[in-house]
mmCIF file of C-alpha atoms in Angstrom:
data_model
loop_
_atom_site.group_PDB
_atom_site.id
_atom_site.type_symbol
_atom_site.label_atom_id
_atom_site.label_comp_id
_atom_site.label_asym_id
_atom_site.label_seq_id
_atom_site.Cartn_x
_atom_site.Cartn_y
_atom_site.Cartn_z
ATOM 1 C CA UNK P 108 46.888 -12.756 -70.931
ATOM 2 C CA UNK P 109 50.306 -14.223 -71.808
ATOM 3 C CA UNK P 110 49.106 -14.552 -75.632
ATOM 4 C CA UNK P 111 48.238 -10.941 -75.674
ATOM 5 C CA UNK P 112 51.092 -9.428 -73.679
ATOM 6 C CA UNK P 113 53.850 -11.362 -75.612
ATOM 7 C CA UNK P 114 52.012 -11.487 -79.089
ATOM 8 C CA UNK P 115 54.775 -9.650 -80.579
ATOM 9 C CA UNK P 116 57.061 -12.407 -79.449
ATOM 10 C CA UNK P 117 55.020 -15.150 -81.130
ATOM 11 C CA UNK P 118 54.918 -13.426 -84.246
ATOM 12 C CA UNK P 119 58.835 -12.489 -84.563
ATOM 13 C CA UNK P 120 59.572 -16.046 -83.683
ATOM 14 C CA UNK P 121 57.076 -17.173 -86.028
ATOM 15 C CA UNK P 122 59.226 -14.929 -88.860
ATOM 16 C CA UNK P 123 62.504 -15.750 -87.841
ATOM 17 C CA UNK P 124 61.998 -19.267 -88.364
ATOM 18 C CA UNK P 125 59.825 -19.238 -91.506
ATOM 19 C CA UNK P 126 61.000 -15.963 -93.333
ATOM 20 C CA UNK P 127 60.574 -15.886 -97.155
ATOM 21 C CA UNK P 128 59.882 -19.077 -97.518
ATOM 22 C CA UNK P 129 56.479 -19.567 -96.050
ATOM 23 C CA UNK P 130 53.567 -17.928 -97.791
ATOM 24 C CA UNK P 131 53.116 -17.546 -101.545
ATOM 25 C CA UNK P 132 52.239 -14.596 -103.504
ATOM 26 C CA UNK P 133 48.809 -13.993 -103.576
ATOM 27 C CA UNK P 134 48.043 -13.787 -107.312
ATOM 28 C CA UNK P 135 44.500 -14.224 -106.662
ATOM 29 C CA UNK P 136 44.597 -10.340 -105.237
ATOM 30 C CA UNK P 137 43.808 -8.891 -108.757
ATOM 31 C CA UNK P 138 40.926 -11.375 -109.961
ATOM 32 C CA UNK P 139 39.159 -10.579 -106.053
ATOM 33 C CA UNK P 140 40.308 -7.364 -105.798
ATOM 34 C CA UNK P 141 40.453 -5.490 -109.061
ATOM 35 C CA UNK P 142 40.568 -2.012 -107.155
ATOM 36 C CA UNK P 143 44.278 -2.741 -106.230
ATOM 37 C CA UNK P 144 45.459 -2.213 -109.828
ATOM 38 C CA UNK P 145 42.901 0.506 -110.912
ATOM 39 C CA UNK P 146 45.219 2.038 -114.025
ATOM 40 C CA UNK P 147 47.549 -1.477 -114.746
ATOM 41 C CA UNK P 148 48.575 -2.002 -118.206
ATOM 42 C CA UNK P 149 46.543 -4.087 -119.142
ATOM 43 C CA UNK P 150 49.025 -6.360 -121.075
ATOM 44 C CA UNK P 151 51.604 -6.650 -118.342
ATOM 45 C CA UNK P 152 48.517 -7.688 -116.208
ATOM 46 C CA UNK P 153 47.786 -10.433 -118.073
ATOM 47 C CA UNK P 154 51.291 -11.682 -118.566
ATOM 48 C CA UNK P 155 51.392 -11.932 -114.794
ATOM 49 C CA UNK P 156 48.524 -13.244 -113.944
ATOM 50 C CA UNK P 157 49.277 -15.910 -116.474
ATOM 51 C CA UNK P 158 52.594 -16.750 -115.193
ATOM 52 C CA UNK P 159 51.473 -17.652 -112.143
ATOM 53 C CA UNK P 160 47.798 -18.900 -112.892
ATOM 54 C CA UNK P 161 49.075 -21.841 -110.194
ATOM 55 C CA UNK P 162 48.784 -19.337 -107.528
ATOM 56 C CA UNK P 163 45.506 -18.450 -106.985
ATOM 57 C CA UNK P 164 44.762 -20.597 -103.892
ATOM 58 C CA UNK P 165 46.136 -18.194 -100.697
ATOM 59 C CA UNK P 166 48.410 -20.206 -98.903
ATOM 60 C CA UNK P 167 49.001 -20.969 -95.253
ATOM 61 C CA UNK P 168 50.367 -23.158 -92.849
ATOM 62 C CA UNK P 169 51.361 -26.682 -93.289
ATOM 63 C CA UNK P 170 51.170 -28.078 -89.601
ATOM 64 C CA UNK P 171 49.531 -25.153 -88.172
ATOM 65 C CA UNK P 172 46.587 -24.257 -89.730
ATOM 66 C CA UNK P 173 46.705 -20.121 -91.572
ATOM 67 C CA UNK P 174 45.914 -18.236 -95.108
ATOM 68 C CA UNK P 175 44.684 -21.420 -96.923
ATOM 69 C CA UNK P 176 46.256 -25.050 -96.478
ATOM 70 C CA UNK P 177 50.281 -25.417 -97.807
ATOM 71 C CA UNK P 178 50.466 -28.927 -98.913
ATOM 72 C CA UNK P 179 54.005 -28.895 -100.176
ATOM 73 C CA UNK P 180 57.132 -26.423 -99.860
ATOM 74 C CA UNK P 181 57.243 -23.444 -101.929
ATOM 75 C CA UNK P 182 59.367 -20.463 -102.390
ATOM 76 C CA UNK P 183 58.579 -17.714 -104.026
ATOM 77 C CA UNK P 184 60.436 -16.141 -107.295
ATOM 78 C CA UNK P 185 63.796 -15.250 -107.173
ATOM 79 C CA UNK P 186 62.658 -11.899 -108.980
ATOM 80 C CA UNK P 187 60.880 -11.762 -105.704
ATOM 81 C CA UNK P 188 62.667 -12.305 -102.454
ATOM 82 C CA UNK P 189 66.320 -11.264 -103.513
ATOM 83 C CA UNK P 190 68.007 -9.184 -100.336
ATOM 84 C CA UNK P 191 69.628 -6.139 -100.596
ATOM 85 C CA UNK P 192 72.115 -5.225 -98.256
ATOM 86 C CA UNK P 193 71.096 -2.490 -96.371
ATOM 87 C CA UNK P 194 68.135 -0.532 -95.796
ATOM 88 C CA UNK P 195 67.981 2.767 -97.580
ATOM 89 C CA UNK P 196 69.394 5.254 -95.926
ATOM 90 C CA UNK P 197 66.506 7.863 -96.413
ATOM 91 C CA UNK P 198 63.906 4.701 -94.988
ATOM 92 C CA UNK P 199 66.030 4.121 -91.763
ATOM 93 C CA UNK P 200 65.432 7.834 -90.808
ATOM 94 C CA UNK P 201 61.829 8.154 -91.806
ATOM 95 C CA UNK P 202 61.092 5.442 -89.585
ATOM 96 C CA UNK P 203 62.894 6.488 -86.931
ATOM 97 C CA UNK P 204 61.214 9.896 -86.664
ATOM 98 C CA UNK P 205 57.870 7.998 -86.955
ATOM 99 C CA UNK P 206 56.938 7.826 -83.479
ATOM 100 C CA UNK P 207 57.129 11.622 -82.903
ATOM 101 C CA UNK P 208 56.048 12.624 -86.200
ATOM 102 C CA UNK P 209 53.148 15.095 -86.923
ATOM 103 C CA UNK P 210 51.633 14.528 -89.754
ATOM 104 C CA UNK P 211 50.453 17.588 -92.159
ATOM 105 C CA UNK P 212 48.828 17.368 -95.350
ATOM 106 C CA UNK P 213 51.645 17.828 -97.738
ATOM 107 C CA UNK P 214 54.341 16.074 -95.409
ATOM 108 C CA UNK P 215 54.262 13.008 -95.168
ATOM 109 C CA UNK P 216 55.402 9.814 -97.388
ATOM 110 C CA UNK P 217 53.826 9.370 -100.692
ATOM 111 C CA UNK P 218 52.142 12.786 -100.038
ATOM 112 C CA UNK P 219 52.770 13.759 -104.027
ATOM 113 C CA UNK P 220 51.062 10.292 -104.599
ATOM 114 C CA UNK P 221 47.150 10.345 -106.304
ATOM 115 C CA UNK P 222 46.508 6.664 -105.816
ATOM 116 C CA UNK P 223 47.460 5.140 -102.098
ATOM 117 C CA UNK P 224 46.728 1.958 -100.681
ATOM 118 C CA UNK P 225 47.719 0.671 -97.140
ATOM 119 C CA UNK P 226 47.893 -3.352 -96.343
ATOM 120 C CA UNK P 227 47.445 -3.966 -92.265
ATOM 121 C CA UNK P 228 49.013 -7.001 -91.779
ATOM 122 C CA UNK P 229 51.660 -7.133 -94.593
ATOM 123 C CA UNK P 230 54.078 -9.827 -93.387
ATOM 124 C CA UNK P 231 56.821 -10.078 -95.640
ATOM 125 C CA UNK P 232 55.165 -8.640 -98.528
ATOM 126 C CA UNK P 233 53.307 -11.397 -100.206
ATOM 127 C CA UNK P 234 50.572 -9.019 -101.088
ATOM 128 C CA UNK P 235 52.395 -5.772 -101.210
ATOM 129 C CA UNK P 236 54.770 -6.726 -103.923
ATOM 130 C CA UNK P 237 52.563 -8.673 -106.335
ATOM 131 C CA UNK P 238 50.932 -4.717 -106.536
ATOM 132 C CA UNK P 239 53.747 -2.903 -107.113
ATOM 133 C CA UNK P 240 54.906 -5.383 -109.699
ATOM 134 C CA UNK P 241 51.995 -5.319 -111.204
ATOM 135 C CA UNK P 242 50.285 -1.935 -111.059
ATOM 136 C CA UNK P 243 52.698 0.908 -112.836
ATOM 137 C CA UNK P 244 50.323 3.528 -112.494
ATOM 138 C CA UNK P 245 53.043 6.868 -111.139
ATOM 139 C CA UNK P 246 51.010 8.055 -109.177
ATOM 140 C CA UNK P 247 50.601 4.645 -106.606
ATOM 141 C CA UNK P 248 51.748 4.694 -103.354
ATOM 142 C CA UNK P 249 51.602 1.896 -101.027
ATOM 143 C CA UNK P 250 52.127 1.717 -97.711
ATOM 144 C CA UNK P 251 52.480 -1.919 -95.838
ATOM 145 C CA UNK P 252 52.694 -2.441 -91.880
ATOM 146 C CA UNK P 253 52.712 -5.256 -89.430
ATOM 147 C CA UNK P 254 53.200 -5.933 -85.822
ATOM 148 C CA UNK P 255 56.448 -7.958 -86.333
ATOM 149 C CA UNK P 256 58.992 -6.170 -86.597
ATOM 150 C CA UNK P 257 61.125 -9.359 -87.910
ATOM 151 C CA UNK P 258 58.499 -9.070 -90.858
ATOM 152 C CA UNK P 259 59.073 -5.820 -91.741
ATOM 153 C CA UNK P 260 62.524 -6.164 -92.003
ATOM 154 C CA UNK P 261 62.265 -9.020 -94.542
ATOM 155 C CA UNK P 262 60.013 -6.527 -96.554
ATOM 156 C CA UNK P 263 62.935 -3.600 -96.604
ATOM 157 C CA UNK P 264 65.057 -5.637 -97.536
ATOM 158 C CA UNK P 265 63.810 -7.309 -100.132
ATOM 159 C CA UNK P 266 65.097 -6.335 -103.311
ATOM 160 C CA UNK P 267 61.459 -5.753 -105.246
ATOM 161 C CA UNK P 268 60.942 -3.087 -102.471
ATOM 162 C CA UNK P 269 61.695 1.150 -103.576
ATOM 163 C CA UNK P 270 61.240 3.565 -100.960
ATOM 164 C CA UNK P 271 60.042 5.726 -103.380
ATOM 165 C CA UNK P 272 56.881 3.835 -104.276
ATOM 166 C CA UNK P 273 56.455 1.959 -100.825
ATOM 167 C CA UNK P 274 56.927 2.864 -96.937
ATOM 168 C CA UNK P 275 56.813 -0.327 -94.821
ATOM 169 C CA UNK P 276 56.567 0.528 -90.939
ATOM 170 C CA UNK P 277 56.111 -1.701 -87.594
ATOM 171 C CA UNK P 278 52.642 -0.464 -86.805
ATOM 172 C CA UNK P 279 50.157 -2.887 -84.011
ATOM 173 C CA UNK P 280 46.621 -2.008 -85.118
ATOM 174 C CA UNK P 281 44.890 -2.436 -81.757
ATOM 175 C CA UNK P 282 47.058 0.470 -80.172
ATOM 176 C CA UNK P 283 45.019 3.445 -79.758
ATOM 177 C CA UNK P 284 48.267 5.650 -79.459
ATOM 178 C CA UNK P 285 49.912 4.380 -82.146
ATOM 179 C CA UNK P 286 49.721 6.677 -84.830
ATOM 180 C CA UNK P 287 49.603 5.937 -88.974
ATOM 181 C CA UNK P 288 52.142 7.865 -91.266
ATOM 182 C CA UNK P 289 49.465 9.445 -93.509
ATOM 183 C CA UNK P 290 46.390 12.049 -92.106
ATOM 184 C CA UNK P 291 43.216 11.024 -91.895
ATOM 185 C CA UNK P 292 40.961 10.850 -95.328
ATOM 186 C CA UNK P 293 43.936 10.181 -97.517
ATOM 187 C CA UNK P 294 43.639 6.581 -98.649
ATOM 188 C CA UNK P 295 42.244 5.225 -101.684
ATOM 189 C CA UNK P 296 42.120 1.360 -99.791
ATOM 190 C CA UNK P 297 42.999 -0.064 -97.059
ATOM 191 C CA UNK P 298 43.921 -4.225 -97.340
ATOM 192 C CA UNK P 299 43.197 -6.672 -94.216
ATOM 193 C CA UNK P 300 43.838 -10.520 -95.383
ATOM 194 C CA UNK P 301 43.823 -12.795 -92.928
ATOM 195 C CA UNK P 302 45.067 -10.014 -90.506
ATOM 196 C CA UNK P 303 42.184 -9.205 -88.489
ATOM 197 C CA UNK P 304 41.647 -12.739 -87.147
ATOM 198 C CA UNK P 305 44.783 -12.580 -84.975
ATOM 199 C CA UNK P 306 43.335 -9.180 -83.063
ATOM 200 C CA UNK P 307 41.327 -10.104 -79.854
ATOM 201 C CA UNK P 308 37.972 -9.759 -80.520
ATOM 202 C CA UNK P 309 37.223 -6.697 -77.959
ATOM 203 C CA UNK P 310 39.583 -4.931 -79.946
ATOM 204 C CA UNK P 311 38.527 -5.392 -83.221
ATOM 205 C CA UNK P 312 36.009 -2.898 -83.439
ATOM 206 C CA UNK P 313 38.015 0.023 -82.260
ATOM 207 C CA UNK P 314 40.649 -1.069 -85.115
ATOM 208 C CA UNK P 315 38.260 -0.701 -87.746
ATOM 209 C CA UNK P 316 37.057 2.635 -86.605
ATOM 210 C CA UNK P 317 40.654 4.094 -86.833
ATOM 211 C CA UNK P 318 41.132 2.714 -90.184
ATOM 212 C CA UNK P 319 37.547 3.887 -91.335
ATOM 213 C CA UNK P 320 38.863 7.745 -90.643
ATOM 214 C CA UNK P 321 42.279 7.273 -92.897
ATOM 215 C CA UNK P 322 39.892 6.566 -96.203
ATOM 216 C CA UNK P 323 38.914 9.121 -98.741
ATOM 217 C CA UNK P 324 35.272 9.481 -99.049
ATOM 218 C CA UNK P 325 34.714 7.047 -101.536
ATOM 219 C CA UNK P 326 37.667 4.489 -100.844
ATOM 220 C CA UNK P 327 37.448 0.873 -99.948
ATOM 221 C CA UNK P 328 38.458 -1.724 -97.394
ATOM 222 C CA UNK P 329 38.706 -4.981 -98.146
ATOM 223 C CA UNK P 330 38.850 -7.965 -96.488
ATOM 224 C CA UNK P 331 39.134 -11.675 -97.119
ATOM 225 C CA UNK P 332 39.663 -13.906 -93.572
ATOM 226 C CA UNK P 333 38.656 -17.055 -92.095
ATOM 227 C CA UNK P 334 35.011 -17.930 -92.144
ATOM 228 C CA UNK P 335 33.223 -19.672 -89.565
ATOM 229 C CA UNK P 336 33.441 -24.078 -89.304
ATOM 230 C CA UNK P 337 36.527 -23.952 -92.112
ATOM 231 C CA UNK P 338 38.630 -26.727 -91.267
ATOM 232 C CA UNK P 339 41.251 -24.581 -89.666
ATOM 233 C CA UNK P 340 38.656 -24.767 -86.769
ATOM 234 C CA UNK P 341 37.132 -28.249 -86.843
ATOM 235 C CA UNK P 342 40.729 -28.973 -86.365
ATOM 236 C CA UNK P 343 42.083 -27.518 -83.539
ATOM 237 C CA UNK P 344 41.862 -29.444 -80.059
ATOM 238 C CA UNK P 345 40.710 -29.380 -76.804
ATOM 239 C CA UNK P 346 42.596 -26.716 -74.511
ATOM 240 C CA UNK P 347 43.187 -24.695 -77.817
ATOM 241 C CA UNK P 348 40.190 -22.587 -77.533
ATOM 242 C CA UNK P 349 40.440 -19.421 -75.609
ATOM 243 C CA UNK P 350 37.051 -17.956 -76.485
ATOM 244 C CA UNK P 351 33.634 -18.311 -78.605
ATOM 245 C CA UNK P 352 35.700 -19.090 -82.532
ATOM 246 C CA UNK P 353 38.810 -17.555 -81.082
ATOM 247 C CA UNK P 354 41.831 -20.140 -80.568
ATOM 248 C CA UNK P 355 45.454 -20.295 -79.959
ATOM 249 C CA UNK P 356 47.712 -22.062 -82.316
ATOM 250 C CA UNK P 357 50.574 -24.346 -81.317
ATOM 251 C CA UNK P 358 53.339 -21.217 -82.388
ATOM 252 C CA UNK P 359 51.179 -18.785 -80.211
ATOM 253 C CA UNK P 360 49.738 -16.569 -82.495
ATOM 254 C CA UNK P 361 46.133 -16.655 -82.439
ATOM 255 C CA UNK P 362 43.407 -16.808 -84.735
ATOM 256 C CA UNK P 363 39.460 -15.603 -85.009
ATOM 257 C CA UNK P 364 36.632 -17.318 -87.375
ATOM 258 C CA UNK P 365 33.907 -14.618 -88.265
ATOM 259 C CA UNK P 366 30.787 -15.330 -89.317
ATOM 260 C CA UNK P 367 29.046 -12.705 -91.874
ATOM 261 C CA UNK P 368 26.983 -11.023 -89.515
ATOM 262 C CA UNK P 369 29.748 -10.071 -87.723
ATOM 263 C CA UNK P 370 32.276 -8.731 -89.969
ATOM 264 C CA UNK P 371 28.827 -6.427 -90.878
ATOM 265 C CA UNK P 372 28.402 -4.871 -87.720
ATOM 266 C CA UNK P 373 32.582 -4.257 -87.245
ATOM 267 C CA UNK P 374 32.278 -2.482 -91.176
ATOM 268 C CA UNK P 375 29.099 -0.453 -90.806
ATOM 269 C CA UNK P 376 29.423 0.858 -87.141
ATOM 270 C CA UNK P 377 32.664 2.167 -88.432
ATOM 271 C CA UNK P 378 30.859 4.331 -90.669
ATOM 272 C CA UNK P 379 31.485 2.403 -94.233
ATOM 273 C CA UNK P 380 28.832 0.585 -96.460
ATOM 274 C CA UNK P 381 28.578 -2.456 -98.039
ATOM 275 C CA UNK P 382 29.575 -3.114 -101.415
ATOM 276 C CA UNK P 383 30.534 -7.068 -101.127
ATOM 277 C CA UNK P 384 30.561 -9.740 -98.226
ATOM 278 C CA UNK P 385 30.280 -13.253 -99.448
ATOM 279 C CA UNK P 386 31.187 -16.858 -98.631
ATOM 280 C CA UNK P 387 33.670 -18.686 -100.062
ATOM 281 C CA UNK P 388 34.078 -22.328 -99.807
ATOM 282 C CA UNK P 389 36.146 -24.530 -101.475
ATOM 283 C CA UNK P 390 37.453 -27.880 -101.985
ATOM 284 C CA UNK P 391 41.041 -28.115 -102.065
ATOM 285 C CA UNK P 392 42.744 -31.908 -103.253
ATOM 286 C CA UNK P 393 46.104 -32.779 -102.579
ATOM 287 C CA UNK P 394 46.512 -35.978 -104.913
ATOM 288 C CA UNK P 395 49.536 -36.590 -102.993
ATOM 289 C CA UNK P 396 48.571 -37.517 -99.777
ATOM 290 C CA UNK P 397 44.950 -37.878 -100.863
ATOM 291 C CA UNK P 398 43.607 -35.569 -98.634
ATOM 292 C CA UNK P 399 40.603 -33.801 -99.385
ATOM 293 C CA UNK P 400 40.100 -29.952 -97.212
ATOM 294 C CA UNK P 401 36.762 -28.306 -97.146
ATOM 295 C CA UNK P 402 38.056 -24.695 -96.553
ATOM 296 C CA UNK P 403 35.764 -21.777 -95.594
ATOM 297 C CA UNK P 404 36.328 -17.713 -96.430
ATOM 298 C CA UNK P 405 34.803 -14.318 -96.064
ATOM 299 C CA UNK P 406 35.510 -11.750 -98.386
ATOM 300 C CA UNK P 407 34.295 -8.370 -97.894
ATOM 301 C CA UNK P 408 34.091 -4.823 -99.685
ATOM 302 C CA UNK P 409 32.965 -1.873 -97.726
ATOM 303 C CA UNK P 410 33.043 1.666 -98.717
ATOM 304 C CA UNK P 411 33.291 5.120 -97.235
ATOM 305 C CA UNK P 412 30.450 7.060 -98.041
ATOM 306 C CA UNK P 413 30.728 9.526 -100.604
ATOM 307 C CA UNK P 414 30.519 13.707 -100.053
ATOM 308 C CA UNK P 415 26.292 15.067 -100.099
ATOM 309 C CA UNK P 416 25.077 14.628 -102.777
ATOM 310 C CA UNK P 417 27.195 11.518 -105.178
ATOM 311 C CA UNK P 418 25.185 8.742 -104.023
ATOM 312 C CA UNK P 419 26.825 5.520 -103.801
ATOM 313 C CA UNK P 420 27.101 2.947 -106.063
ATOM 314 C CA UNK P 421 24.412 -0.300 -106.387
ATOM 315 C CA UNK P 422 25.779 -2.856 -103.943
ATOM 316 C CA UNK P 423 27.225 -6.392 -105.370
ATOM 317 C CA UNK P 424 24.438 -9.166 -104.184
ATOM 318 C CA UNK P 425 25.436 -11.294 -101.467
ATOM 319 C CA UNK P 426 26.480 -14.428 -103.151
ATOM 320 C CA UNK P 427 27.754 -17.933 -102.202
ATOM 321 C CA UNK P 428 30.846 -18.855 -103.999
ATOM 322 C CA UNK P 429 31.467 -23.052 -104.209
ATOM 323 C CA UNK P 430 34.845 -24.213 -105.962
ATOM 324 C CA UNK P 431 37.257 -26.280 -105.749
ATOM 325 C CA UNK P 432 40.984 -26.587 -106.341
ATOM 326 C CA UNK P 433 42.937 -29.693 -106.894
ATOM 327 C CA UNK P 434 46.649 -29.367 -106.528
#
C-alpha cells in the first residue's frame, strides 16, 4: 500500500537525485521504431544515427536494476541537456489550466499539427528529444508526460525543448479522472518504454483502454519493456517481491516482467491488433569488470483498427531476436 500511495514520492526522489545524468538517449528508437520519424530527411537521419551508433543498447540502472544495464557513467550531449532559465511563459499557463480544461477539436495543443505522437512515461526526455531532433517533418507534434513531476520539469527546461513543437505535462496513467490534453482519436502513436512495468498490475488494463481511445484509426502503440526471467529479476532478493513478476526496488519504485501472452491480452482487449510482439534477448559484455548479463525484452506493435472497409495490414511474424552487445 505504501509503494502505491507514495509512488509519486519514490519517483521525484528518484529524479532529484539522478536528473540528466542517468539514462542515455535512446538512439535505438528509430531502427525499432521507424514510425516515430515517418517523413525524416533522410540524410540528417543517417548523420544521427551514425553519431551515436554507440547508443543503441537502452540504458538503465547501475545498482538498481531499469531500461537495460548502465555499466559506466554517462551523460548525455551538451546539445542535449543545456537548461534554460525559465519555463515559457505561454507553457506555465497551458499547464495550469490543464486540470479544468475541456478539450474541443480545434483547441487544444498541437491541434494545427497532422502528425502527433504521445510518450507515457517520458522522464526527462531521453526519448522525446532524440524525435524532435531528428524528425523535421512541420507538421509533428509531440506530446510527453510522466508521473514525476521533478521529471517534467527537467524536460521544460531543457534547452532542446520548443513549446511550439512539444507539450510536456505531469499526467499518472492509472488515474481514471485524470484527463489527456488532446480528444480522443487524435494520435498518430502513442510510446510506452519501460513505463508500463512500474503500474500495478490490476491497473494496467484499464490504462491501456484509455490510451486505445486517444489513437486515430489506424495509429500505433508501441511498446518495448521488461520480459519475463531477464536478469533484472533473477536478481532481486528475498522480501523484494510483492506479487507474481512484480517487485519493489531498493529506491521504491517498482517494476513488472511480462511475459508475451500477457502484454496480448492488455493490447487486444483494448480494442487494437497485432502488428509486432517479439522477444528480445541479448548478451551484453562489460570487458571491464568482466561481467557477462543475459538481458530479456518485449517489444510490441499494436494497431487501431482501421474505418469499414481498409483492411489492415499483414501482421510482422512473431520472431525471436538473439544478440549481443559488448561494451
Amino acid at each position: 500500500v505504501d509503494y502505491e500511495v507514495n509512488a509519486h514520492k519514490y519517483w521525484n526522489e528518484f529524479y532529484k537525485i539522478h536528473e540528466n545524468g542517468f539514462f542515455k538517449d535512446r538512439h535505438w528508437l528509430f531502427t525499432e521504431f521507424p514510425e516515430l520519424a515517418p517523413n525524416p530527411n533522410h540524410n540528417d537521419l543517417n548523420d544521427w544515427l551514425s553519431e551515436n551508433k554507440r547508443s543503441e543498447v537502452p540504458e538503465g540502472r547501475s545498482k538498481e536494476e531499469g531500461p537495460g544495464l548502465k555499466t559506466e557513467q554517462h551523460t548525455c550531449s551538451s546539445d542535449n541537456l543545456g537548461h534554460k532559465t525559465q519555463m515559457p511563459p505561454l507553457e506555465e499557463d497551458v499547464t495550469r489550466k490543464l486540470s479544468h480544461l475541456e478539450i474541443h477539436a480545434d483547441e487544444f495543443p498541437g491541434s494545427s499539427a497532422t502528425y502527433r505522437i504521445l510518450e507515457v512515461g517520458c522522464g526527462v526526455g531521453n526519448t522525446v528529444f532524440p524525435i524532435l531532433q531528428t524528425n523535421n517533418d512541420p507538421g509533428l507534434f509531440v506530446y510527453c508526460c510522466d508521473f514525476s513531476s521533478t521529471a517534467i520539469e527537467l524536460v521544460r527546461t531543457n534547452s532542446a525543448y520548443d513549446p511550439r513543437r512539444c507539450f510536456a505535462f505531469v499526467h499518472d496513467l492509472c488515474d481514471e479522472d485524470a484527463t489527456y490534453p488532446v480528444p480522443g482519436g487524435s494520435l498518430d502513436v502513442i510510446i510506452l518504454i519501460f513505463v508500463l512495468s512500474a503500474v500495478v498490475p490490476d491497473k494496467m488494463q484499464k490504462a491501456i483502454s484509455r490510451l486505445s481511445r486517444l489513437l486515430k484509426p489506424g495509429g500505433m502503440m508501441l511498446l518495448r519493456d521488461y520480459g519475463r526471467y531477464d536478469m533484472a529479476q533473477l536478481r532481486f532478493k528475498k522480501g523484494q517481491c510483492l506479487s507474481e513478476s512484480f517487485y519493489v526496488r531498493g529506491d521504491g519504485t517498482r517494476v513488472y516482467f511480462f511475459t508475451q501472452e500477457e502484454l496480448d491480452t492488455l493490447f487486444t482487449t483494448a480494442g487494437l491488433e497485432k502488428v509486432q510482439n517479439l522477444v528480445d534477448r541479448r548478451l551484453q559484455v562489460n570487458r571491464g569488470k568482466q561481467l557477462t548479463m543475459y538481458r530479456v525484452w518485449i517489444q510490441c506493435k499494436y494497431r487501431k483498427p482501421l474505418v469499414s472497409g481498409a483492411g489492415p495490414e499483414p501482421p510482422v511474424p512473431d520472431r525471436i531476436l538473439s544478440s549481443s552487445a559488448v561494451f
